[in-house]
GROMACS .gro file of N, CA and C in nm:
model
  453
    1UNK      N    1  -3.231   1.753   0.542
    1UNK     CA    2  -3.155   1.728   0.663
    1UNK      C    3  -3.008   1.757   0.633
    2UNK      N    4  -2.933   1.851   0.725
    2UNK     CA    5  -2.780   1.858   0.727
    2UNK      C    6  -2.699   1.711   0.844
    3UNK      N    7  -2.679   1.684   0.692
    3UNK     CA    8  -2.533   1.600   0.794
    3UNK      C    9  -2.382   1.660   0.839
    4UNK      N   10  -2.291   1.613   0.880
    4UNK     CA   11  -2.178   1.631   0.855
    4UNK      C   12  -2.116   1.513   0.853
    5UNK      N   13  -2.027   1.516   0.709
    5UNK     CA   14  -1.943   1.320   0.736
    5UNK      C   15  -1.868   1.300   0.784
    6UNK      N   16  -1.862   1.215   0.850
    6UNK     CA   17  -1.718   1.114   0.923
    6UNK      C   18  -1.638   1.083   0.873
    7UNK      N   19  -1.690   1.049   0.751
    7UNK     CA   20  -1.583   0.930   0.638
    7UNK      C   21  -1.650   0.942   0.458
    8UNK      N   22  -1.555   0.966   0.395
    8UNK     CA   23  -1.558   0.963   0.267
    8UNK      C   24  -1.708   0.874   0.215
    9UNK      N   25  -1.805   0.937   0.136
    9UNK     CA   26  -1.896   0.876   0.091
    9UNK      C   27  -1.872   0.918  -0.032
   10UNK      N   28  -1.905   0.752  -0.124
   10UNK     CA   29  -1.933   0.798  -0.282
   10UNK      C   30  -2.031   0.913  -0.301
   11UNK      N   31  -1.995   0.985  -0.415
   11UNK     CA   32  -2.102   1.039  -0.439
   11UNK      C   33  -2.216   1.153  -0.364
   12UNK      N   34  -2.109   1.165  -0.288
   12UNK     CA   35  -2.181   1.211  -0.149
   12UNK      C   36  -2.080   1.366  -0.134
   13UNK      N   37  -1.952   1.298  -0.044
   13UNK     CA   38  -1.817   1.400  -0.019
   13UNK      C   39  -1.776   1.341   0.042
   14UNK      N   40  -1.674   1.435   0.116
   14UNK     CA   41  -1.537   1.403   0.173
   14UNK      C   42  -1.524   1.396   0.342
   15UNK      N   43  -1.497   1.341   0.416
   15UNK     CA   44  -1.462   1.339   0.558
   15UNK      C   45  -1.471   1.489   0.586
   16UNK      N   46  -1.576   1.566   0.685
   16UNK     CA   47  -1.550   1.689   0.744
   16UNK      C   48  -1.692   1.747   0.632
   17UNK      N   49  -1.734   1.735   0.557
   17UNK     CA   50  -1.791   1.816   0.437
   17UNK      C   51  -1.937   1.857   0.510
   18UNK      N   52  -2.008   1.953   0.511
   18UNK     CA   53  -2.163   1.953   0.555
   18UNK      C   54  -2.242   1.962   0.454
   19UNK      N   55  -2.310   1.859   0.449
   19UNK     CA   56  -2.454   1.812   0.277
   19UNK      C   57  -2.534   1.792   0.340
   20UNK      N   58  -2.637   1.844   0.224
   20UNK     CA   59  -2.815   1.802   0.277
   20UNK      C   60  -2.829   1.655   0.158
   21UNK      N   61  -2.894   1.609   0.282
   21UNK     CA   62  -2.929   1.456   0.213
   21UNK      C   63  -3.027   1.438   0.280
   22UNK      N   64  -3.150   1.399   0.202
   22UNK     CA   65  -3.301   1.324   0.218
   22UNK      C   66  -3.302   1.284   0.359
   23UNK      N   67  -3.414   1.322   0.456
   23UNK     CA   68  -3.420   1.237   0.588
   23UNK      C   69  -3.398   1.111   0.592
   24UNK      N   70  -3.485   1.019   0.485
   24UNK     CA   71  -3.491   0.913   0.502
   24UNK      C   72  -3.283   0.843   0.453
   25UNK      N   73  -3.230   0.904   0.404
   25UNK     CA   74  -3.117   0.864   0.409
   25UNK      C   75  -2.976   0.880   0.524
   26UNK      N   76  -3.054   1.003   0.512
   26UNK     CA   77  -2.997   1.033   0.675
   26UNK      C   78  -3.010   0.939   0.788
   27UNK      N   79  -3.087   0.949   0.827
   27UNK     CA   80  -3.168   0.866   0.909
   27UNK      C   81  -3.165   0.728   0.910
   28UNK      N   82  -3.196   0.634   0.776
   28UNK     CA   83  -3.195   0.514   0.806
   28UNK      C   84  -3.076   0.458   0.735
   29UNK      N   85  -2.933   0.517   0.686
   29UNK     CA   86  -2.811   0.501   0.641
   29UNK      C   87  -2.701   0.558   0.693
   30UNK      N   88  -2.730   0.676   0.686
   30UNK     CA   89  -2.581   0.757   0.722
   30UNK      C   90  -2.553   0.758   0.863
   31UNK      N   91  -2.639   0.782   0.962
   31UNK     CA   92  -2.630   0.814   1.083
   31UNK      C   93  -2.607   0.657   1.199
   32UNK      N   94  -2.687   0.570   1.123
   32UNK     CA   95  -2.678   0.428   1.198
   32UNK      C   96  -2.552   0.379   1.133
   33UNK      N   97  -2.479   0.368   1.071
   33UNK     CA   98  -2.363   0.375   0.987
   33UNK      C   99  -2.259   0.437   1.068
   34UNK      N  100  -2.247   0.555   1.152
   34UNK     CA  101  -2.172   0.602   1.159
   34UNK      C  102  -2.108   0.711   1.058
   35UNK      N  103  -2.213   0.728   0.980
   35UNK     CA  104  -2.080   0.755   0.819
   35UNK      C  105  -2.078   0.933   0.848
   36UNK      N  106  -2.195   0.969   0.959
   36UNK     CA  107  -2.248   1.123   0.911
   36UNK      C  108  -2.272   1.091   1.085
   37UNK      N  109  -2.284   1.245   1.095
   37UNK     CA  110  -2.347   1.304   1.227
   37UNK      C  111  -2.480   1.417   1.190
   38UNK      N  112  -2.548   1.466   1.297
   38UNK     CA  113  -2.650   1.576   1.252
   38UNK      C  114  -2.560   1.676   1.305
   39UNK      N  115  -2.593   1.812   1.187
   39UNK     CA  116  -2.536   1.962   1.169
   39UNK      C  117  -2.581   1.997   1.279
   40UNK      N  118  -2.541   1.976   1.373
   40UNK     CA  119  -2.601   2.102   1.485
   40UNK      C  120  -2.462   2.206   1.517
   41UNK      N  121  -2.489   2.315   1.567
   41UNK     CA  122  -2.400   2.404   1.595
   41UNK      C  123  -2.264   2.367   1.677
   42UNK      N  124  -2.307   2.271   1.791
   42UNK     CA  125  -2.198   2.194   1.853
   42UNK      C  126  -2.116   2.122   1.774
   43UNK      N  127  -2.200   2.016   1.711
   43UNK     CA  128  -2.111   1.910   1.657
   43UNK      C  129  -2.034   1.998   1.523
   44UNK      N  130  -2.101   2.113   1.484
   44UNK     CA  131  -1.981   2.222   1.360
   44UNK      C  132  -1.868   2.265   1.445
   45UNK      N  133  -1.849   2.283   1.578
   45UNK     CA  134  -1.741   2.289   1.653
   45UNK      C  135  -1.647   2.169   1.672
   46UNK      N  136  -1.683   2.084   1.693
   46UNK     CA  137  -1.649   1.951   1.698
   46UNK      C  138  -1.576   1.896   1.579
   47UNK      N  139  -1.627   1.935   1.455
   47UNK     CA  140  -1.649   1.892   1.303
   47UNK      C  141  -1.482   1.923   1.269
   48UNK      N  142  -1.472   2.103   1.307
   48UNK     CA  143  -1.378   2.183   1.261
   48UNK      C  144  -1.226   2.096   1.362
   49UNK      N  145  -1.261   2.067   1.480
   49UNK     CA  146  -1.139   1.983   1.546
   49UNK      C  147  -1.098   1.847   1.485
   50UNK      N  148  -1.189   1.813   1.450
   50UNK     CA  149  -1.221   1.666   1.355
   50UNK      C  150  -1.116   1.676   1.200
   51UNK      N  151  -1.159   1.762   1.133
   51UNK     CA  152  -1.139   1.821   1.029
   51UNK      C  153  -0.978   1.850   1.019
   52UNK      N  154  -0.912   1.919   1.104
   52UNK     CA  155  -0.786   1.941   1.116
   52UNK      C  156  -0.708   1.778   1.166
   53UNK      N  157  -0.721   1.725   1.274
   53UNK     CA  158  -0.664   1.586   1.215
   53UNK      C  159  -0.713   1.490   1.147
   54UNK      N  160  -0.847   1.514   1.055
   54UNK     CA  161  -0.803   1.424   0.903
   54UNK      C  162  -0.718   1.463   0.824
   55UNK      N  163  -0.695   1.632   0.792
   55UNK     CA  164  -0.594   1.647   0.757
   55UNK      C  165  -0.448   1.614   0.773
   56UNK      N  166  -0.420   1.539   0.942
   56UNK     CA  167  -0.333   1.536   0.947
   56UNK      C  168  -0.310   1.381   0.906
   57UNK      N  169  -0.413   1.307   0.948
   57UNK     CA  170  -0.451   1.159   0.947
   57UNK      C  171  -0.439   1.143   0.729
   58UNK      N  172  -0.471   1.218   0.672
   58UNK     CA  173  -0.486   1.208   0.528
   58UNK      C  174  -0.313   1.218   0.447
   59UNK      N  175  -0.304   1.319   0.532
   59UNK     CA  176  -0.161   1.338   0.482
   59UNK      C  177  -0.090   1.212   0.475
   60UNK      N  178  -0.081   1.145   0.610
   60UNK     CA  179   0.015   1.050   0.653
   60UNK      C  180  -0.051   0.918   0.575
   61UNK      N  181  -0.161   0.928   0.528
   61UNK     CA  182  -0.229   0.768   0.463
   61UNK      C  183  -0.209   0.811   0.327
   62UNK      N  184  -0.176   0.933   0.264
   62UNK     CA  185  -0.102   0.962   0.145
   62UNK      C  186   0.038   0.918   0.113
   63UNK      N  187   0.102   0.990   0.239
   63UNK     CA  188   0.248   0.921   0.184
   63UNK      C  189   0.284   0.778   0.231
   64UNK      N  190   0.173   0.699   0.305
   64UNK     CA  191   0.181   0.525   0.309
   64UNK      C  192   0.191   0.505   0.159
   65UNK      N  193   0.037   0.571   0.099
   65UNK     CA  194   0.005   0.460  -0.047
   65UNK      C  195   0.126   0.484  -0.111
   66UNK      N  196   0.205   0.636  -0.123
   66UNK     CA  197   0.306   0.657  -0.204
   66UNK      C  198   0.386   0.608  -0.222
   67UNK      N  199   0.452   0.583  -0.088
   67UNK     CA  200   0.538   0.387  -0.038
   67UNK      C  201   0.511   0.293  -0.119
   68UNK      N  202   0.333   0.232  -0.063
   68UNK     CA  203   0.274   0.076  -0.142
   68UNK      C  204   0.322   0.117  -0.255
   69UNK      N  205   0.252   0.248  -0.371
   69UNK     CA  206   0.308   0.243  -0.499
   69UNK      C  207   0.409   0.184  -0.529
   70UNK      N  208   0.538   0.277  -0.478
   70UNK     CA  209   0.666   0.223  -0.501
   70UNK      C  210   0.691   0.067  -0.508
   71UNK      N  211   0.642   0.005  -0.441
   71UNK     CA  212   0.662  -0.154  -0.396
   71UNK      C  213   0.548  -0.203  -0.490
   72UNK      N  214   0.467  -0.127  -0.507
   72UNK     CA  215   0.358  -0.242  -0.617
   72UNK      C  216   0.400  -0.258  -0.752
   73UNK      N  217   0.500  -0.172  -0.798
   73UNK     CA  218   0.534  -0.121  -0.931
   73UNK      C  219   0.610  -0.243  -0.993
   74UNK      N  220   0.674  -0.308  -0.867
   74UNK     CA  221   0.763  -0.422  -0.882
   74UNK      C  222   0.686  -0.540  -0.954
   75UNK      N  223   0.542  -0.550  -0.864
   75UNK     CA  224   0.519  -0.676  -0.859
   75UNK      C  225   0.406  -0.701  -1.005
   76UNK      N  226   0.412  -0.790  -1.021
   76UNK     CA  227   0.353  -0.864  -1.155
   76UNK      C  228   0.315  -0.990  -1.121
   77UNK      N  229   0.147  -1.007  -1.135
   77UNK     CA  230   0.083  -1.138  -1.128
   77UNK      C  231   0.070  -1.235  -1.233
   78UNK      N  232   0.116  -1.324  -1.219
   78UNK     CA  233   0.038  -1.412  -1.325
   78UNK      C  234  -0.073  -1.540  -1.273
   79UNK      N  235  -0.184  -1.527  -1.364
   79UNK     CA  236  -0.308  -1.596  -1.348
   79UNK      C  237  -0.299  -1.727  -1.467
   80UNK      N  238  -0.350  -1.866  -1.439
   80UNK     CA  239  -0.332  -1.967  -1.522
   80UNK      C  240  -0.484  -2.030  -1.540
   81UNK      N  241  -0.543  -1.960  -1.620
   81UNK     CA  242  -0.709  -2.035  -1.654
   81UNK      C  243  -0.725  -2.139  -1.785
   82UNK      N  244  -0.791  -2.183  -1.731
   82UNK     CA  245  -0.852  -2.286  -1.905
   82UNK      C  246  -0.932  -2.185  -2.017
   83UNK      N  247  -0.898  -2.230  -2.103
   83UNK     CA  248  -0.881  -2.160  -2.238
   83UNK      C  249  -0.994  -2.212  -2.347
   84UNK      N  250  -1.112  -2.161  -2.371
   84UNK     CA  251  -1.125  -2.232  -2.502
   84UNK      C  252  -1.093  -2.155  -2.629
   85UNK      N  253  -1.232  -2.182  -2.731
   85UNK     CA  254  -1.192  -2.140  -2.895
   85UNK      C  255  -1.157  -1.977  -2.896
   86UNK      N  256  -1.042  -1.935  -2.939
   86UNK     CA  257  -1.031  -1.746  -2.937
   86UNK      C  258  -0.978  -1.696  -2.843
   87UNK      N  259  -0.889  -1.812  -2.756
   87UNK     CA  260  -0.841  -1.748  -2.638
   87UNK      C  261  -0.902  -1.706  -2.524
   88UNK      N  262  -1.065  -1.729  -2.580
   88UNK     CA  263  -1.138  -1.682  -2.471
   88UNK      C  264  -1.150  -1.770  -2.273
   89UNK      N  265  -1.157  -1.708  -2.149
   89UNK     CA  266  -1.125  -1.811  -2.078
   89UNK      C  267  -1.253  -1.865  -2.003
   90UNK      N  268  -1.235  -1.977  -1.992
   90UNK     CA  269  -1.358  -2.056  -1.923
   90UNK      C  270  -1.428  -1.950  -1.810
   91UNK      N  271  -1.338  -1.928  -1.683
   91UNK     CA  272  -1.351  -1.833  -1.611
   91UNK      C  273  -1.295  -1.707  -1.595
   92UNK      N  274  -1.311  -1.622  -1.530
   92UNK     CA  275  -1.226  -1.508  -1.559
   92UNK      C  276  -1.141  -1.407  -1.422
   93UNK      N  277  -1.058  -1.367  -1.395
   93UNK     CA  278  -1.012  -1.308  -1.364
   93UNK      C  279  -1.065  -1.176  -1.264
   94UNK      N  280  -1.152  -1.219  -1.120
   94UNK     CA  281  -1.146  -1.066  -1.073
   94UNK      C  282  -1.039  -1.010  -0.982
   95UNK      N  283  -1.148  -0.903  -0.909
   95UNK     CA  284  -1.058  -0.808  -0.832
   95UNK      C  285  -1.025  -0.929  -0.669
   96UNK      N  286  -1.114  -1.043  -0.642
   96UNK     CA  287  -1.128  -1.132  -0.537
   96UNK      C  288  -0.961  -1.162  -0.596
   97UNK      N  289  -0.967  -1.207  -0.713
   97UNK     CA  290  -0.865  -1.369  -0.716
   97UNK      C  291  -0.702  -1.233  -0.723
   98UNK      N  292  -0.736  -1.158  -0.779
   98UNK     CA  293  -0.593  -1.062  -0.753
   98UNK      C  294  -0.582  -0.952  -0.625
   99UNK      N  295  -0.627  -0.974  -0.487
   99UNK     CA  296  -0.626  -0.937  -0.386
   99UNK      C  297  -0.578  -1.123  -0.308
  100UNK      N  298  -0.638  -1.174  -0.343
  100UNK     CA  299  -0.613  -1.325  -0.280
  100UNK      C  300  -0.447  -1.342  -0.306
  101UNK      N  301  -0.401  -1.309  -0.432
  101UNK     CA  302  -0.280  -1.349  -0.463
  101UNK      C  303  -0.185  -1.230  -0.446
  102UNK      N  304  -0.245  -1.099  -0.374
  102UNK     CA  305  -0.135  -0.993  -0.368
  102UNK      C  306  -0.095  -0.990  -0.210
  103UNK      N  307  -0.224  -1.117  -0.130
  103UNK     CA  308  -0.211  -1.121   0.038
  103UNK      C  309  -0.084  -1.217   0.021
  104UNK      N  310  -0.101  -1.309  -0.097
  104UNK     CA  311  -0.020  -1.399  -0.082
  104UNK      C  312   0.170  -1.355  -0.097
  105UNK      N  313   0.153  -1.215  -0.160
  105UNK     CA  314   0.274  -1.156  -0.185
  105UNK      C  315   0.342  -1.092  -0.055
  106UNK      N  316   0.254  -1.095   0.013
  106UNK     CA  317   0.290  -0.991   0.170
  106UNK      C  318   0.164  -0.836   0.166
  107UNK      N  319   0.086  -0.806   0.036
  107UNK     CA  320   0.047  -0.663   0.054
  107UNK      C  321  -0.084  -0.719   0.098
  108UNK      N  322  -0.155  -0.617   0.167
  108UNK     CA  323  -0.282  -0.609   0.254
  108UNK      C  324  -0.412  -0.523   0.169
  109UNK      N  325  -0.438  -0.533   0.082
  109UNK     CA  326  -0.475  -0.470  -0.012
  109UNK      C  327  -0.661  -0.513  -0.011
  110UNK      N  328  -0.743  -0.456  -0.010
  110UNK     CA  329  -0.896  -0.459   0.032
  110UNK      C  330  -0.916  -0.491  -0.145
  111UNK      N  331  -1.023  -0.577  -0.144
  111UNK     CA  332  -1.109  -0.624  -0.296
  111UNK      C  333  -1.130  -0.460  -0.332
  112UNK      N  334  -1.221  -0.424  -0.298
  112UNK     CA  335  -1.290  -0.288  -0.313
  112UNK      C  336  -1.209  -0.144  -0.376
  113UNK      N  337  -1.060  -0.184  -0.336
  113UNK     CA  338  -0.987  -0.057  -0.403
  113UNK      C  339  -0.910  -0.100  -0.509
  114UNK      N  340  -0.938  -0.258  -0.565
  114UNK     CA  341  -0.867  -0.267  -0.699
  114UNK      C  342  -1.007  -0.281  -0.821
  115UNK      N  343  -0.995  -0.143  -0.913
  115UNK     CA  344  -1.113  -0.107  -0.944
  115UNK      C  345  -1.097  -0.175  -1.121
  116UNK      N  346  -1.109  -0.300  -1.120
  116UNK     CA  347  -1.171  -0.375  -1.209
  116UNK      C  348  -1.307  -0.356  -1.306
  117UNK      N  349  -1.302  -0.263  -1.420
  117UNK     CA  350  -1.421  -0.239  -1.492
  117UNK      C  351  -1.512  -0.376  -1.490
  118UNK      N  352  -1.470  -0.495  -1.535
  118UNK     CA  353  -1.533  -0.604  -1.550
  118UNK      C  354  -1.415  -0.671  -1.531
  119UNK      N  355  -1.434  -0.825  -1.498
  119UNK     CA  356  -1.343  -0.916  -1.498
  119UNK      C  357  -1.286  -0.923  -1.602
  120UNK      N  358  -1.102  -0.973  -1.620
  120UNK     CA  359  -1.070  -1.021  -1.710
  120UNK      C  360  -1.061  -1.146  -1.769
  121UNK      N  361  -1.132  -1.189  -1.902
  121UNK     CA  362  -1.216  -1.272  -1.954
  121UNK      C  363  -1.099  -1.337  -2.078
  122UNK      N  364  -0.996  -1.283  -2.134
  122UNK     CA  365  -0.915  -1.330  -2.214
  122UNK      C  366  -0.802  -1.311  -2.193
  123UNK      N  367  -0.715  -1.386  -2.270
  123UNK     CA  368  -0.593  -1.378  -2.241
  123UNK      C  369  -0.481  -1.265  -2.258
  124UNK      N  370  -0.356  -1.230  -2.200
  124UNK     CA  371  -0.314  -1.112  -2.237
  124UNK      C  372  -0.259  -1.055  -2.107
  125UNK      N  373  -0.201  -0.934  -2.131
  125UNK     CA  374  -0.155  -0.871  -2.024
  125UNK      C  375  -0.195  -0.739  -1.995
  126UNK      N  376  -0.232  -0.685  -1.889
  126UNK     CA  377  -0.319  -0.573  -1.882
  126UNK      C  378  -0.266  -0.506  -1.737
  127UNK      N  379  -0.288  -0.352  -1.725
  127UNK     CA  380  -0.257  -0.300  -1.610
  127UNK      C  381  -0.380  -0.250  -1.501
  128UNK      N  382  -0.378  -0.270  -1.402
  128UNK     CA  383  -0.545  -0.318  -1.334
  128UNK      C  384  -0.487  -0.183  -1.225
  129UNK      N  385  -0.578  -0.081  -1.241
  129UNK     CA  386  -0.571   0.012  -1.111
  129UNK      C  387  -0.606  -0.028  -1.034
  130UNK      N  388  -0.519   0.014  -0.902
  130UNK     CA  389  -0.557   0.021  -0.743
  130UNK      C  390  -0.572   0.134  -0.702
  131UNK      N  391  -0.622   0.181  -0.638
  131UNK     CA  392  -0.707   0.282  -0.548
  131UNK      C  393  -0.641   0.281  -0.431
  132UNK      N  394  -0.565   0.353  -0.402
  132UNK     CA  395  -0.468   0.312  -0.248
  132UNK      C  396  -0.506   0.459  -0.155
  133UNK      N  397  -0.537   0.578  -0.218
  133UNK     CA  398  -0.587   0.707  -0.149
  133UNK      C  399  -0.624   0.781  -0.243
  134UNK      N  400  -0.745   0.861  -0.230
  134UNK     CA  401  -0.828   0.953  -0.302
  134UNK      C  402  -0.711   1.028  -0.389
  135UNK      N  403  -0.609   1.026  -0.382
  135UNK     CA  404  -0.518   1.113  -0.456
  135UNK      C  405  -0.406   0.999  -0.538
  136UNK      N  406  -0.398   0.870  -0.500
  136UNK     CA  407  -0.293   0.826  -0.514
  136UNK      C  408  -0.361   0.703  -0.573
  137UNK      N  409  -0.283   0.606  -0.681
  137UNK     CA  410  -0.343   0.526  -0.734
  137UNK      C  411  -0.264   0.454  -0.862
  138UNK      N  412  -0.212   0.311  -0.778
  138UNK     CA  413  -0.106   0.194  -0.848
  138UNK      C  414  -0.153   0.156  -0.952
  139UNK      N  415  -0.027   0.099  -1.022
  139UNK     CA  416  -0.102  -0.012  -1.138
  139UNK      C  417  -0.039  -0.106  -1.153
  140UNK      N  418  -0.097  -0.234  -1.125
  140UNK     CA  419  -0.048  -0.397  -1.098
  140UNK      C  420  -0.040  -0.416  -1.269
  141UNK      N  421   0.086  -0.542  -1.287
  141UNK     CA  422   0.098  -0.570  -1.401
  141UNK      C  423   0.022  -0.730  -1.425
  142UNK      N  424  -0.112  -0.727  -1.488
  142UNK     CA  425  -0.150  -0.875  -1.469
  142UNK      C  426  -0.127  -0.952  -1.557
  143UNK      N  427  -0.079  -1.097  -1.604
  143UNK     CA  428  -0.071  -1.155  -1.669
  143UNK      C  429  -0.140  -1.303  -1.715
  144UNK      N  430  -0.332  -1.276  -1.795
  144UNK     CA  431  -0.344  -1.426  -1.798
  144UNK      C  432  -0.308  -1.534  -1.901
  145UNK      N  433  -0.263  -1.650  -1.828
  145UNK     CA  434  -0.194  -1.705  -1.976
  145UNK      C  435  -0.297  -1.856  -1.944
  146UNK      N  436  -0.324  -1.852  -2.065
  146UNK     CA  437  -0.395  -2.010  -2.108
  146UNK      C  438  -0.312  -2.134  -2.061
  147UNK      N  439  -0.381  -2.231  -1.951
  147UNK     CA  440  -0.375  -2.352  -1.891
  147UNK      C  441  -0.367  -2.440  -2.032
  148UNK      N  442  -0.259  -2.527  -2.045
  148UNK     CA  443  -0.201  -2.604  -2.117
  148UNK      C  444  -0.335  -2.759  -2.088
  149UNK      N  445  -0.357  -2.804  -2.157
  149UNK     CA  446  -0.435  -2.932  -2.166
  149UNK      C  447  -0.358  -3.072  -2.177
  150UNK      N  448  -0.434  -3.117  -2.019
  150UNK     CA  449  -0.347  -3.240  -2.029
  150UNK      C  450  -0.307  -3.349  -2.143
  151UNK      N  451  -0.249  -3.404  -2.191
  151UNK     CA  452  -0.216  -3.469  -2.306
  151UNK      C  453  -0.302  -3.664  -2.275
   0.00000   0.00000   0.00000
């Protein structure tokens, strides 16, 4: 089955792209989704009008993130967890608890585009990519420091 996409799929392509993908994915994902349309000759007319303002729509959500960059470069989190033997921390550090605390900064920033290999689990300071546009892509300065024990 030919689709054509609407919207950026992993693994898939890009907004405007025409791929063959399995009926059954077609069909019971992409299309109820919204994510894809079916290749028909019309909607490749349609596609190509489509196509020219994502380009224009891409451009302009490029030079936003280029902005956020600028302004994220500033900012530096610090996280305060309990600590046991090795520095290691009780709990750890995801992409939830540093989107929670970057709303709290003023930025609007989605879980999903701060791309966290695994949580951070020890102490230390580390630079955590964000994903702000297929081309463009911050790096927060995080800092976790071991929770002091009450006396």
């Amino acid at each position: 089955m030919e689709v054509i996409l609407k919207e950026d799929v992993i693994n898939l392509g890009h907004r405007g792209d025409v791929v063959k993908v399995a009926e059954g994915y077609g069909r019971n994902y992409l299309l109820p989704k919204k994510l894809a349309m079916q290749a028909t000759a019309a909607n490749k007319t349609v596609i190509e009008q489509m196509k020219a303002s994502a380009l224009r729509r891409s451009a302009r959500e490029k030079g936003e993130a280029e902005q956020l960059v600028a302004q994220l470069d500033a900012v530096a989190l610090v996280f305060e967890r309990k600590v046991g033997e090795n520095e290691h921390l009780f709990g750890s550090v995801t992409s939830a608890d540093i989107a929670q605390q970057l709303e709290a900064k003023g930025f609007n920033i989605e879980r999903r585009k701060i791309t966290l290999e695994e949580p951070l689990k020890s102490v230390g300071e580390f630079l955590v990519p964000v994903k702000l546009h297929r081309e463009v892509t911050a790096h927060i300065k995080v800092t976790v420091k071991g929770e002091e024990a009450a006396a």
